[in-house]
Coordinates of C-alpha atoms and ligand atoms in Angstrom, one line a residue:
Chain A
X208 CA 34.7 11.9 -7.0
X209 CA 35.3 11.4 -10.4
X210 CA 32.5 13.0 -12.6
X211 CA 30.6 10.9 -14.7
X212 CA 30.1 12.0 -18.4
X213 CA 30.1 11.1 -21.9
X214 CA 33.8 12.4 -21.8
X215 CA 34.4 9.6 -19.1
X216 CA 33.1 7.2 -20.9
X217 CA 35.3 7.8 -24.1
X218 CA 38.3 8.2 -22.0
X219 CA 37.7 5.1 -19.7
X220 CA 37.1 3.0 -23.1
X221 CA 40.8 3.7 -24.0
X222 CA 42.0 2.2 -20.9
X223 CA 39.7 -0.7 -20.9
X224 CA 37.8 0.6 -17.9
X225 CA 40.4 0.4 -15.6
X226 CA 39.8 4.1 -14.2
X227 CA 36.2 3.7 -12.7
X228 CA 36.2 4.4 -8.9
X229 CA 34.0 3.1 -6.4
X230 CA 30.9 5.1 -6.1
X231 CA 31.2 5.3 -2.3
X232 CA 33.7 4.6 0.7
X233 CA 33.2 1.9 3.0
X234 CA 34.7 3.5 6.1
X235 CA 34.7 2.1 9.9
X236 CA 32.6 4.3 12.3
X237 CA 34.2 7.4 13.8
X238 CA 33.7 7.5 17.5
X239 CA 31.4 10.5 17.2
X240 CA 29.2 12.3 14.6
X241 CA 27.2 15.4 14.7
X242 CA 24.4 13.7 13.3
X243 CA 23.5 9.9 12.8
X244 CA 20.9 8.6 10.3
X245 CA 19.6 5.0 10.8
X246 CA 18.3 3.3 7.7
X247 CA 20.3 3.9 4.2
X248 CA 17.3 3.6 2.2
X249 CA 16.2 6.5 0.0
X250 CA 14.9 8.6 2.8
X251 CA 17.8 8.5 5.2
X252 CA 20.5 9.0 2.4
X253 CA 18.2 11.7 0.7
X254 CA 18.1 13.3 4.3
X255 CA 21.9 13.1 4.9
X256 CA 22.4 14.5 1.3
X257 CA 20.4 17.8 2.0
X258 CA 21.9 18.0 5.3
X259 CA 25.2 18.6 3.5
X260 CA 24.1 20.2 0.9
X261 CA 21.5 22.6 2.3
X262 CA 22.7 23.0 5.5
X263 CA 26.3 22.4 5.9
X264 CA 25.9 19.7 8.2
X265 CA 28.4 16.9 6.8
X266 CA 29.8 15.1 9.8
X267 CA 27.3 12.5 9.3
X268 CA 27.2 8.7 9.4
X269 CA 24.4 6.6 7.9
X270 CA 24.0 3.4 9.5
X271 CA 22.4 0.4 7.7
X272 CA 22.2 -2.9 9.1
X273 CA 21.8 -4.7 5.8
X274 CA 23.1 -3.3 2.5
X275 CA 22.2 0.2 1.3
X276 CA 18.9 0.3 -0.6
X277 CA 18.2 -3.2 0.4
X278 CA 15.0 -2.0 2.2
X279 CA 11.6 -0.9 0.6
X280 CA 13.7 1.4 -1.5
X281 CA 15.2 -1.2 -3.7
X282 CA 11.9 -3.5 -3.6
X283 CA 9.3 -0.6 -4.8
X284 CA 7.3 -0.5 -8.3
X285 CA 8.6 3.0 -8.6
X286 CA 5.7 4.9 -9.4
X287 CA 6.2 9.0 -8.7
X288 CA 3.3 11.1 -8.6
X289 CA 1.9 14.0 -6.7
X290 CA -1.9 13.8 -7.3
X291 CA -3.2 13.8 -3.4
X292 CA -5.9 15.3 -2.0
X293 CA -4.9 17.1 1.0
X294 CA -2.6 20.3 0.7
X295 CA 0.1 19.1 2.9
X296 CA 0.5 15.9 1.2
X297 CA 0.5 17.8 -2.4
X298 CA 3.3 20.3 -1.1
X299 CA 5.8 17.5 0.0
X300 CA 5.1 15.1 -2.9
X301 CA 4.9 17.9 -5.1
X302 CA 8.4 18.9 -4.0
X303 CA 9.5 15.7 -4.5
X304 CA 8.2 15.2 -7.9
X305 CA 9.8 18.4 -9.1
X306 CA 13.2 17.6 -7.5
X307 CA 13.0 14.4 -9.3
X308 CA 13.1 16.4 -12.6
X309 CA 16.5 17.5 -12.3
X310 CA 17.8 14.7 -9.9
X311 CA 20.3 12.9 -12.2
X312 CA 22.2 16.3 -13.2
X313 CA 21.9 17.5 -9.4
X314 CA 23.4 13.9 -8.4
X315 CA 25.5 13.4 -11.5
X316 CA 24.3 10.1 -11.5
X317 CA 21.4 8.5 -14.0
X318 CA 18.4 8.1 -11.7
X319 CA 16.6 7.5 -15.0
X320 CA 13.6 9.8 -14.0
X321 CA 10.9 9.1 -16.6
X322 CA 7.8 11.3 -16.2
X323 CA 5.6 8.9 -19.2
X324 CA 2.6 10.0 -17.3
X325 CA 0.4 8.3 -14.6
X326 CA -3.2 7.3 -15.1
X327 CA -5.4 6.4 -11.8
X328 CA -8.3 4.8 -13.4
X329 CA -12.0 5.4 -12.1
X330 CA -14.0 2.1 -12.4
X331 CA -16.7 2.9 -9.8
X332 CA -19.3 6.0 -9.5
X333 CA -17.6 6.7 -6.2
X334 CA -14.0 7.1 -7.8
X335 CA -15.1 8.9 -10.7
X336 CA -16.4 11.6 -8.0
X337 CA -13.4 11.2 -5.7
X338 CA -10.9 11.8 -8.9
X339 CA -12.9 14.8 -10.3
X340 CA -12.4 16.1 -6.4
X341 CA -8.7 15.5 -6.4
X342 CA -8.4 17.4 -10.0
X343 CA -9.9 20.4 -8.5
X344 CA -7.8 20.3 -5.5
X345 CA -4.9 19.8 -7.2
X346 CA -5.7 22.8 -9.5
X347 CA -5.7 25.1 -6.3
X348 CA -2.4 23.4 -5.4
X349 CA -0.8 24.1 -8.4
X350 CA -0.4 20.3 -9.2
X351 CA -1.1 19.5 -13.2
X352 CA -3.5 17.1 -13.1
X353 CA -6.6 16.3 -15.3
X354 CA -9.7 14.2 -15.2
X355 CA -9.9 12.4 -18.5
X356 CA -12.8 10.4 -19.7
X357 CA -12.7 6.5 -20.9
X358 CA -12.0 7.3 -24.3
X359 CA -9.0 9.2 -23.5
X360 CA -7.7 6.6 -21.1
X361 CA -7.9 4.2 -24.0
X362 CA -5.9 6.3 -26.2
X363 CA -3.0 6.5 -23.8
X364 CA -3.0 3.2 -23.2
X365 CA -4.4 0.7 -26.0
X366 CA -3.7 -2.5 -24.3
X367 CA -6.6 -1.9 -21.9
X368 CA -9.9 -3.3 -22.3
X369 CA -12.3 -0.6 -21.0
X370 CA -15.8 -2.5 -21.5
X371 CA -14.9 -4.9 -18.6
X372 CA -18.0 -6.5 -17.2
X373 CA -17.3 -6.3 -13.8
X374 CA -15.0 -3.1 -13.6
X375 CA -15.5 -0.9 -17.0
X376 CA -13.3 2.1 -17.0
X377 CA -15.3 5.3 -16.6
X378 CA -12.5 7.6 -16.8
X379 CA -9.3 8.8 -15.0
X380 CA -7.1 11.0 -13.2
X381 CA -4.1 11.9 -15.4
X382 CA -1.0 13.6 -14.3
X383 CA 1.4 14.0 -17.5
X384 CA 4.5 14.5 -15.5
X385 CA 4.0 11.8 -13.0
X386 CA 6.2 8.4 -14.2
X387 CA 8.9 6.4 -12.6
X388 CA 12.6 6.4 -12.0
X389 CA 15.0 3.5 -11.3
X390 CA 14.8 2.9 -7.5
X391 CA 18.6 1.6 -7.0
X392 CA 19.7 4.3 -8.7
X393 CA 18.2 6.9 -6.4
X394 CA 20.0 4.8 -3.2
X395 CA 23.2 4.8 -5.3
X396 CA 23.1 8.3 -6.4
X397 CA 22.4 10.0 -3.3
X398 CA 24.8 7.5 -1.3
X399 CA 27.7 8.4 -3.9
X400 CA 27.1 12.5 -3.3
X401 CA 27.1 11.5 0.5
X402 CA 30.4 9.8 0.8
X403 CA 31.6 12.7 -1.9
X404 CA 30.7 15.1 0.7
X405 CA 32.6 13.2 3.5
X406 CA 29.7 11.4 5.1
X407 CA 30.3 8.0 6.5
X408 CA 28.1 5.0 4.8
X409 CA 28.2 2.5 7.0
X410 CA 26.5 -0.8 5.9
X411 CA 26.0 -4.3 7.9
X412 CA 26.1 -2.1 10.8
X413 CA 22.4 -2.5 12.7
X414 CA 21.4 -0.1 15.4
X415 CA 20.5 -2.1 18.7
X416 CA 20.0 0.6 21.2
X417 CA 19.4 4.2 21.6
X418 CA 21.7 6.0 24.3
X419 CA 20.1 8.8 26.2
X420 CA 21.0 11.3 29.1
X421 CA 18.5 13.1 30.7
X422 CA 15.9 12.6 28.1
X423 CA 18.4 13.5 25.3
X424 CA 19.8 11.5 23.1
X425 CA 23.7 10.7 23.2
X426 CA 24.3 7.8 20.7
X427 CA 23.4 4.5 19.5
X428 CA 24.5 1.1 20.1
X429 CA 25.4 -1.0 17.0
X430 CA 26.9 -4.3 16.2
X431 CA 30.1 -2.4 15.1
X432 CA 30.0 -0.8 18.8
X433 CA 29.0 2.2 20.2
X434 CA 28.8 5.6 18.2
X435 CA 27.9 8.9 19.8
X436 CA 25.7 11.6 17.9
X437 CA 24.4 15.1 18.9
X438 CA 21.3 14.6 16.9
X439 CA 19.3 11.2 15.4
X440 CA 17.3 10.4 12.7
X441 CA 15.2 7.4 12.4
X442 CA 14.4 6.5 8.7
X443 CA 13.8 2.5 8.9
X444 CA 10.4 2.1 7.3
X445 CA 8.8 -1.2 8.3
X446 CA 11.4 -1.6 11.4
X447 CA 10.1 2.0 12.5
X448 CA 8.5 0.6 15.7
X449 CA 11.2 -1.6 16.6
X450 CA 13.6 1.2 16.5
X451 CA 11.2 3.5 18.3
X452 CA 10.8 1.0 21.1
X453 CA 14.9 1.1 21.6
X454 CA 14.5 4.9 22.2
X455 CA 11.5 4.6 24.6
X456 CA 8.5 5.7 22.6
X457 CA 5.7 4.1 20.7
X458 CA 4.2 4.9 17.1
X459 CA 1.2 4.7 15.6
X460 CA 2.2 2.2 13.1
X461 CA 1.6 -0.9 11.9
X462 CA 4.1 -3.1 10.0
X463 CA 2.5 -5.3 6.8
X464 CA 4.1 -6.8 4.1
X465 CA 3.5 -5.3 0.7
X466 CA 4.4 -7.4 -2.9
X467 CA 4.9 -6.8 -6.3
X468 CA 5.8 -9.2 -9.2
X469 CA 7.5 -9.1 -12.7
X470 CA 6.6 -10.8 -15.9
X471 CA 9.3 -12.0 -18.3
X472 CA 10.1 -9.1 -20.9
X473 CA 8.2 -8.3 -23.9
X474 CA 8.3 -5.6 -26.4
X475 CA 7.0 -2.3 -25.7
X476 CA 3.1 -2.3 -25.4
X477 CA 2.7 0.2 -22.8
X478 CA 4.2 3.6 -22.1
X479 CA 2.4 4.9 -19.3
X480 CA 1.7 4.2 -15.7
X481 CA -1.4 2.8 -15.2
X482 CA -2.9 2.3 -11.3
X483 CA -6.6 0.7 -10.9
X484 CA -7.3 1.3 -7.1
X485 CA -10.6 -0.7 -7.1
X486 CA -9.3 -3.9 -8.2
X487 CA -5.8 -3.2 -5.9
X488 CA -3.5 -3.5 -9.0
X489 CA -1.0 -1.2 -10.9
X490 CA 1.1 -1.8 -13.5
X491 CA 4.1 0.1 -15.8
X492 CA 6.8 -1.8 -18.0
X493 CA 10.3 -1.3 -16.6
X494 CA 13.0 -0.1 -19.3
X495 CA 13.7 -3.9 -20.0
X496 CA 10.4 -4.6 -21.1
X497 CA 9.2 -6.5 -18.1
X498 CA 5.6 -5.7 -16.8
X499 CA 5.9 -4.3 -13.2
X500 CA 3.1 -5.0 -11.2
X501 CA 1.9 -4.3 -7.5
X502 CA -0.9 -5.3 -5.3
X503 CA -2.4 -5.0 -2.1
X504 CA -0.8 -5.3 1.3
X505 CA -1.1 -8.6 3.8
X506 CA -4.1 -7.9 6.2
X507 CA -2.1 -9.2 9.3
X508 CA 1.1 -7.8 10.9
X509 CA 4.4 -9.3 9.7
X510 CA 8.0 -8.7 9.2
X511 CA 8.5 -11.6 6.6
X512 CA 9.7 -9.5 3.7
X513 CA 7.6 -12.2 1.2
X514 CA 3.8 -11.6 2.1
X515 CA 1.0 -14.1 1.4
X516 CA 1.1 -15.9 -2.0
X517 CA -3.1 -15.3 -2.2
X518 CA -2.5 -11.7 -2.7
X519 CA -0.6 -12.0 -5.7
X520 CA -3.2 -14.4 -7.1
X521 CA -5.7 -11.9 -6.5
X522 CA -4.2 -9.1 -7.7
X523 CA -3.3 -10.7 -11.2
X524 CA -6.7 -12.0 -11.5
X525 CA -8.3 -8.6 -11.3
X526 CA -5.8 -6.9 -13.6
X527 CA -6.8 -9.7 -16.3
X528 CA -10.2 -8.1 -16.9
X529 CA -8.6 -4.5 -17.5
X530 CA -5.2 -6.0 -19.4
X531 CA -6.4 -9.2 -21.1
X532 CA -3.1 -9.7 -22.5
X533 CA -1.2 -10.2 -19.4
X534 CA -3.0 -13.7 -18.8
X535 CA -0.6 -15.1 -21.5
X536 CA 2.6 -13.9 -19.3
X537 CA 4.8 -15.7 -17.3
X538 CA 5.8 -14.1 -14.2
X539 CA 9.1 -14.2 -13.2
X540 CA 9.9 -13.0 -9.8
X541 CA 7.9 -12.1 -7.0
X542 CA 9.2 -10.2 -3.8
X543 CA 8.0 -8.3 -0.6
X544 CA 8.9 -5.4 1.4
X545 CA 7.9 -4.3 5.2
X546 CA 6.0 -1.5 4.7
X547 CA 4.9 1.0 7.8
X548 CA 1.3 2.1 7.6
X549 CA -0.1 4.8 9.9
X550 CA -3.6 5.3 10.8
X551 CA -4.4 8.4 7.8
X552 CA -2.0 6.8 5.4
X553 CA 0.3 9.8 5.8
X554 CA 3.6 9.9 6.9
X555 CA 5.5 10.8 10.0
X556 CA 8.2 13.6 9.8
X557 CA 8.5 14.6 13.4
X558 CA 10.6 15.4 16.5
X559 CA 10.3 13.0 19.3
X560 CA 9.7 12.5 23.3
X561 CA 13.6 12.2 23.2
X562 CA 15.4 15.3 22.5
X563 CA 17.5 15.3 19.7
X564 CA 15.9 11.9 18.2
X565 CA 13.8 12.7 14.9
X566 CA 11.8 10.2 13.3
X567 CA 11.0 9.9 9.5
X568 CA 8.6 6.9 8.8
X569 CA 4.9 6.0 8.0
X570 CA 5.4 6.5 4.1
X571 CA 3.8 3.0 4.1
X572 CA 2.9 1.8 0.6
X573 CA 3.6 4.9 -1.4
X574 CA 7.2 6.4 -0.1
X575 CA 9.3 6.4 -3.3
X576 CA 7.9 9.0 -5.2
X577 CA 8.7 11.2 -2.1
X578 CA 12.1 10.6 -1.2
X579 CA 13.7 13.9 -2.3
X580 CA 10.9 16.0 -1.0
X581 CA 11.1 14.1 2.3
X582 CA 14.9 14.2 2.5
X583 CA 14.7 17.7 2.1
X584 CA 12.3 18.7 4.6
X585 CA 13.5 16.3 7.2
X586 CA 16.9 17.7 6.7
X587 CA 15.6 21.2 7.2
X588 CA 13.7 19.9 10.4
X589 CA 17.0 17.9 11.8
X590 CA 18.9 21.3 11.2
X591 CA 16.8 23.9 12.5
X592 CA 14.1 22.2 14.2
X593 CA 11.2 23.5 12.0
X594 CA 10.5 23.0 7.9
X595 CA 7.4 24.1 6.4
X596 CA 7.4 21.1 4.2
X597 CA 7.1 18.7 7.3
X598 CA 5.1 21.2 10.0
X599 CA 1.9 19.1 9.2
X600 CA 3.3 15.6 9.8
X601 CA 3.6 16.0 13.4
X602 CA 3.6 12.7 15.8
X603 CA 1.1 14.8 17.9
X604 CA -1.4 15.2 14.9
X605 CA -2.8 11.7 16.3
X606 CA -3.5 13.1 19.4
X607 CA -5.2 16.5 18.5
X608 CA -6.9 14.7 15.6
X609 CA -5.2 17.1 12.9
X610 CA -5.3 14.1 10.5
X611 CA -4.1 14.3 6.7
X612 CA -6.4 11.5 5.6
X613 CA -5.0 10.1 2.3
X614 CA -6.6 6.7 2.6
X615 CA -10.0 7.9 0.6
X616 CA -7.7 9.5 -1.9
X617 CA -5.3 6.8 -2.6
X618 CA -7.3 3.9 -1.2
X619 CA -4.3 1.5 -2.5
X620 CA -0.7 0.6 -2.3
X621 CA 1.4 2.5 -4.7
Chain B
X85 CA 0.2 -19.0 3.9
X86 CA -1.2 -18.9 7.5
X87 CA -3.3 -21.6 8.5
X88 CA -5.0 -20.8 11.7
X89 CA -7.6 -23.0 14.0
X90 CA -11.0 -21.2 14.7
X91 CA -11.9 -22.0 18.4
X92 CA -15.5 -21.5 17.8
X93 CA -16.1 -23.6 14.8
X94 CA -13.1 -25.9 15.5
X95 CA -12.6 -25.5 11.8
X96 CA -9.0 -25.0 10.2
X97 CA -8.4 -22.6 7.6
X98 CA -6.2 -20.6 5.6
X99 CA -5.9 -16.7 5.9
X100 CA -8.0 -16.2 2.5
X101 CA -10.8 -17.5 4.7
X102 CA -10.5 -15.6 7.6
X103 CA -9.9 -12.0 8.4
X104 CA -7.3 -10.3 10.5
X105 CA -8.4 -7.1 12.7
X106 CA -4.9 -6.3 14.3
X107 CA -4.1 -6.1 18.0
X108 CA -5.9 -7.7 20.6
X109 CA -6.8 -7.0 24.1
X110 CA -6.4 -3.1 23.8
X111 CA -8.3 -1.2 26.4
X112 CA -11.2 1.1 25.0
X113 CA -11.2 4.6 26.3
X114 CA -14.4 6.0 27.4
X115 CA -15.7 9.5 27.2
X116 CA -14.1 10.6 30.2
X117 CA -10.5 9.5 29.0
X118 CA -7.6 11.8 28.5
X119 CA -6.5 12.6 24.9
X120 CA -3.2 10.6 25.8
X121 CA -5.5 7.8 26.4
X122 CA -7.7 8.4 23.6
X123 CA -4.6 8.2 21.2
X124 CA -3.2 5.1 22.8
X125 CA -6.2 3.5 22.3
X126 CA -7.3 4.4 18.7
X127 CA -3.7 4.5 17.1
X128 CA -0.7 3.5 19.1
X129 CA 0.2 -0.2 18.5
X130 CA 2.8 -2.5 19.9
X131 CA 3.7 -3.6 16.5
X132 CA 6.4 -6.1 17.6
X133 CA 8.5 -8.2 15.7
X134 CA 8.1 -11.1 17.5
X135 CA 5.3 -12.2 19.8
X136 CA 1.8 -10.5 18.6
X137 CA -1.8 -11.4 19.9
X138 CA -4.3 -10.3 17.8
X139 CA -8.1 -10.4 16.7
X140 CA -9.3 -12.9 13.7
X141 CA -12.6 -13.1 12.2
X142 CA -13.7 -16.4 10.8
X143 CA -15.3 -14.6 8.3
X144 CA -16.0 -17.4 5.6
X145 CA -16.7 -20.0 8.4
X146 CA -18.9 -19.7 11.4
X147 CA -18.8 -15.7 11.2
X148 CA -17.5 -15.5 15.0
X149 CA -14.2 -13.7 16.3
X150 CA -11.5 -15.2 17.9
X151 CA -7.7 -14.4 19.3
X152 CA -4.3 -15.8 18.0
X153 CA -0.9 -15.6 19.4
X154 CA 1.7 -15.4 16.5
X155 CA 5.3 -14.7 15.7
X156 CA 5.2 -11.5 13.3
X157 CA 8.6 -12.6 12.3
X158 CA 8.6 -16.3 11.7
X159 CA 4.9 -16.5 11.3
X160 CA 4.6 -19.4 13.6
X161 CA 1.3 -19.6 15.6
X162 CA 1.5 -20.3 19.1
X163 CA -2.0 -21.1 19.3
X164 CA -5.8 -19.7 19.2
X165 CA -8.2 -18.9 21.6
X166 CA -11.5 -17.4 22.6
X167 CA -12.4 -13.7 22.0
X168 CA -14.2 -13.4 25.3
X169 CA -11.6 -12.6 27.5
X170 CA -9.2 -9.8 28.4
X171 CA -5.7 -11.4 28.4
X172 CA -4.4 -14.3 26.9
X173 CA -5.0 -17.8 28.6
X174 CA -2.5 -19.7 30.6
X175 CA -1.9 -22.5 28.1
X176 CA -0.7 -19.8 25.6
X177 CA 1.3 -18.0 28.3
X178 CA 2.9 -21.4 28.8
X179 CA 3.6 -22.0 25.2
X180 CA 5.2 -19.0 24.8
X181 CA 7.5 -19.2 27.9
X182 CA 8.7 -22.4 26.8
X183 CA 9.3 -21.6 23.0
X184 CA 10.3 -17.6 23.5
X185 CA 11.7 -17.2 26.8
X186 CA 12.1 -13.9 27.9
X187 CA 9.0 -12.9 25.4
X188 CA 7.2 -9.7 26.2
X189 CA 4.3 -7.9 24.9
X190 CA 2.6 -4.9 26.9
X191 CA 1.5 -5.9 30.3
X192 CA 1.8 -9.7 29.9
X193 CA 5.0 -12.0 29.9
X194 CA 8.5 -12.4 31.1
X195 CA 10.0 -9.1 31.0
X196 CA 6.9 -6.8 30.3
X197 CA 6.9 -3.1 30.6
Ligands
FAD926 C1 6.5 -4.0 -3.2 C2 6.5 -2.4 -2.6 C3 5.8 -1.6 -4.0 C4 5.9 -0.3 -3.6 N1 5.7 0.7 -4.9 C5 5.8 1.9 -4.7 C6 5.6 3.0 -5.8 O1 5.4 2.3 -6.7 N2 5.7 3.9 -5.5 C7 6.0 4.8 -4.4 O2 6.1 5.6 -4.2 N3 6.2 3.8 -3.3 C8 5.8 2.5 -3.4 N4 6.5 1.6 -2.3 C9 6.9 2.2 -0.9 C10 8.3 2.6 -0.8 O3 9.0 1.5 -1.2 C11 8.9 3.2 0.6 O4 7.9 4.0 1.1 C12 9.9 3.9 0.6 O5 11.1 3.1 -0.3 C13 10.7 3.8 2.1 O6 12.0 4.2 1.6 P1 12.8 4.0 3.1 O7 14.0 4.9 2.8 O8 11.9 5.2 4.3 O9 13.1 2.6 3.7 P2 13.7 1.6 3.1 O10 14.1 1.6 1.8 O11 12.9 0.5 3.6 O12 15.1 2.0 4.5 C14 15.2 1.5 5.4 C15 16.7 0.9 5.8 O13 16.5 1.0 7.4 C16 17.3 -0.2 7.6 N5 17.3 -0.8 9.0 C17 15.9 -1.2 9.8 N6 16.2 -1.5 10.9 C18 17.7 -0.8 11.0 C19 18.3 -0.9 12.1 N7 18.2 -1.6 13.3 N8 19.7 -0.5 12.1 C20 20.1 0.0 11.0 N9 19.3 0.0 9.7 C21 18.3 -0.5 9.9 C22 16.5 -1.2 6.9 O14 17.5 -2.1 6.5 C23 16.5 -0.4 5.4 O15 17.5 -0.5 4.7 C24 6.5 0.3 -2.5 C25 6.7 -0.7 -1.3 C26 7.0 -2.0 -1.7 C27 7.5 -2.7 -0.5
ZN927 ZN1 -14.9 -20.3 12.8

């Protein structure tokens, strides 16, 4: 692989950009791999990357039914933060956030990590208490956050109207090193690094069956034929239930559409990320100048990657009170992704009833921020059978009542 | 936008006037239940890409509950029916057999497990 650098740009400029290589190879599948990852989203690719980098397992294929990064990884609003309430969540999300800090250098690919700061608005007394509690929890966990008052919120984000009649801004939870990153670049950067280690990323290859012998996985059936493997990682987000069904087990997961939209590009007006959980909306400004807005999930299960129109209307209507200026903006695009929601709003990174099959799912509405940490921990779990990062996120926690309850802490998609 | 007819009041409403409440025909586990049964009842869901039976609440209408049979992939509604039943009625099963041969869902339907 040729490295990207300022020198490479100069070199290519002199030869009319004829020397750039493809970022990853597109090989045909081999007969057998040590490990197969189903799903080339951020979590699947990061898992493969750390399997190779941290554990030396490089005979790996990543199978993707569509195009890599075309699932939720390429559809999310890219908010990165680690201000969760429970200790196991703080550990894995903060691991991810800290890996994002120098991911561009690690991958030699600019993922445009922008730690511009994230404010979660407190707009009810309940939220004020909740976020103060989270700030205290974060202090104990070593995650740098702070509860700030309304005046400080206004200083950080002057376009905000904090005296709204329905939902005045009372304060906020501020994480200065939270922010955003370029979602596609995260997938592409990991893909390029995996391909460079000799791993095969096979796109347009849908897994249609999981082959087992004596309760142990031996391979998968795909639209490109059968492929053998010793270990299988299922990392398919909204389709987790469908692929788990192929392997013969059920999950405590429901799949629902989550939507986002962007406005026409405007001049820079907001250099932080703002989440308003009471009204189910959040907003940031992209580098192109578009206001990126995310909303709530549909109330009913669905696999249609679009979502119901009235949710868009509700989100925008609610945000207008706090951001009056967006009432004049034209919205350009709207889309949806299928998110995999668990009962306690925490992910599942676990062994499964089938030996050799591991599952990484349940990231629901908020897993983009977790990609590097999830890949790190899940690779360790797949390679060694145990990871301190994933230990609390087992499938058995639902039976045993050991929930990692983040539904109160977040209360909204993000 | 999803449009469903409430079998209680007979009104046809769009989803913003109704409220979805997830999978229908779940067997409630009692105090004597094992951990597995309790887990199944509380958390484990079919979550199919296809035919789904689900509970709805006519929240901005008559205020009563009903059931719907719907495809989660195309959003096609096969029909709605009373909530006072432990399994989908024959009319609904007939529609599904015709429209989705080989469909399955927990213990009901063609290739059911
Ligand atoms: C609108 C929206 C906004 C969001 N906003 C945020 C946010 O601001 N911050 C945040 O942290 N998170 C956010 N999220 C959540 C985040 O996008 C996801 O949690 C994360 O991207 C999941 O990554 P993944 O790799 O697990 O899944 P995906 O990126 O969905 O990848 C799974 C892949 O598996 C493939 N697949 C499925 N079935 C098969 C099969 N049978 N065979 C082969 N391949 C298969 C799919 O095609 C897909 O590419 C948002 C999500 C949405 C939809
Ligand atoms: Zn009614």
